[in-house]
Amino acid sequence: MAFPFLKKDMAKTEKSLPENLPQHIAFIMDGNGRWAKKRNMPRKFGHREGAKTFHDITRYCRSIGIKNASFYVFSTENWRRPQEEIDAIMNLLWEYLNDCDEYLEQEVRMIFIGDKSRLPERIRNRMIELEEDSKKYDKMNLILAINYGGRDEIAYAARQLAQKAVNGEIDPLSITEEMIGEHLYTKEIPDVDLMIRPSGELRLSNFLIWQCAYAEYYFTDVLWPDFARSELDKALWDYAGRGRRFGGV
Ligand code: IPE
Ligand code: IPE
Ligand code: MG
């Protein structure tokens, strides 16, 4: 079936990119539903088009040397959506997870963050398999947040630390920020440098709230399905021009 999808901007855009690229970019892939609505199509078509953008942007991140790229795929709050939409997203995810050879060939490590226990079994198993198969790669960490919530993640860290305290392995009074960080889903990933949210919404929606404590934020009205490589270039130039002080002078 042929749908009137927009052509993706597959070509590499800027001839040059800034020197100080972020170590970790996080993307909130928002605006799929509105993209479809504008075309009088059901929301699931927006998700399909968004998945294409996702694929293209991951490839671009890998090619320009971004070391960590995180994508918000499905939040702990997204279960509030109609079942039909949830099913469409899960089906797309299943399709996508079975088409990851290119990442492995490109030596990309895949890491899934979020609570896997509530996901359909086949999806959960495939996620674990991909994590295992790509563990040895270090060209880029591709972090996919699925059934992820920042507060849920911090509660998960708190439970682990509390259990260790009860077992006598740690002293509760000596819990540090670093220890909390080591018990998050992102324990092997550096903090977010650049958080990008398209679609005109100006909020984090519970994404990487701990890890974004000192992130730079970049917002654009472009809807995620239309987020081309040139949009990422703009964000990278904007980021490069900012002065990060981390509380210093
Ligand atoms: C983001 O697009 C994708 C997911 C949350 C899975 P939306 O579906 O939120 O699109 P809008 O915000 O309704 O346009
Ligand atoms: C955030 O988008 C979640 C994902 C992109 C997966 P939402 O569309 O769910 O966020 P809100 O509801 O507008 O805050
Ligand atoms: Mg949305």
Coordinates of N, CA and C and ligand atoms in Angstrom, one line a residue, residues 30-32 34 43 81 197 199 201, ligand 3:
D30 N 8.3 13.8 19.6 CA 6.9 14.2 19.8 C 6.3 14.9 18.5
G31 N 5.0 14.7 18.4 CA 4.3 15.4 17.3 C 3.8 14.4 16.2
N32 N 3.9 13.1 16.4 CA 3.5 12.2 15.4 C 2.0 12.3 15.1
R34 N -0.1 14.8 15.6 CA -0.5 16.0 15.0 C -0.1 16.0 13.5
R43 N -3.8 8.4 13.7 CA -2.5 8.7 14.4 C -1.4 7.7 14.1
R81 N -3.2 6.0 26.7 CA -3.8 6.2 25.3 C -4.7 5.1 25.0
R197 N 13.5 18.7 21.9 CA 12.1 18.4 21.8 C 11.4 19.1 20.7
S199 N 8.0 19.7 18.1 CA 6.5 19.8 18.1 C 6.0 20.9 18.9
E201 N 6.1 21.7 22.1 CA 5.9 21.5 23.5 C 7.1 21.9 24.3
Ligands
MG3 MG 2.7 14.1 22.1

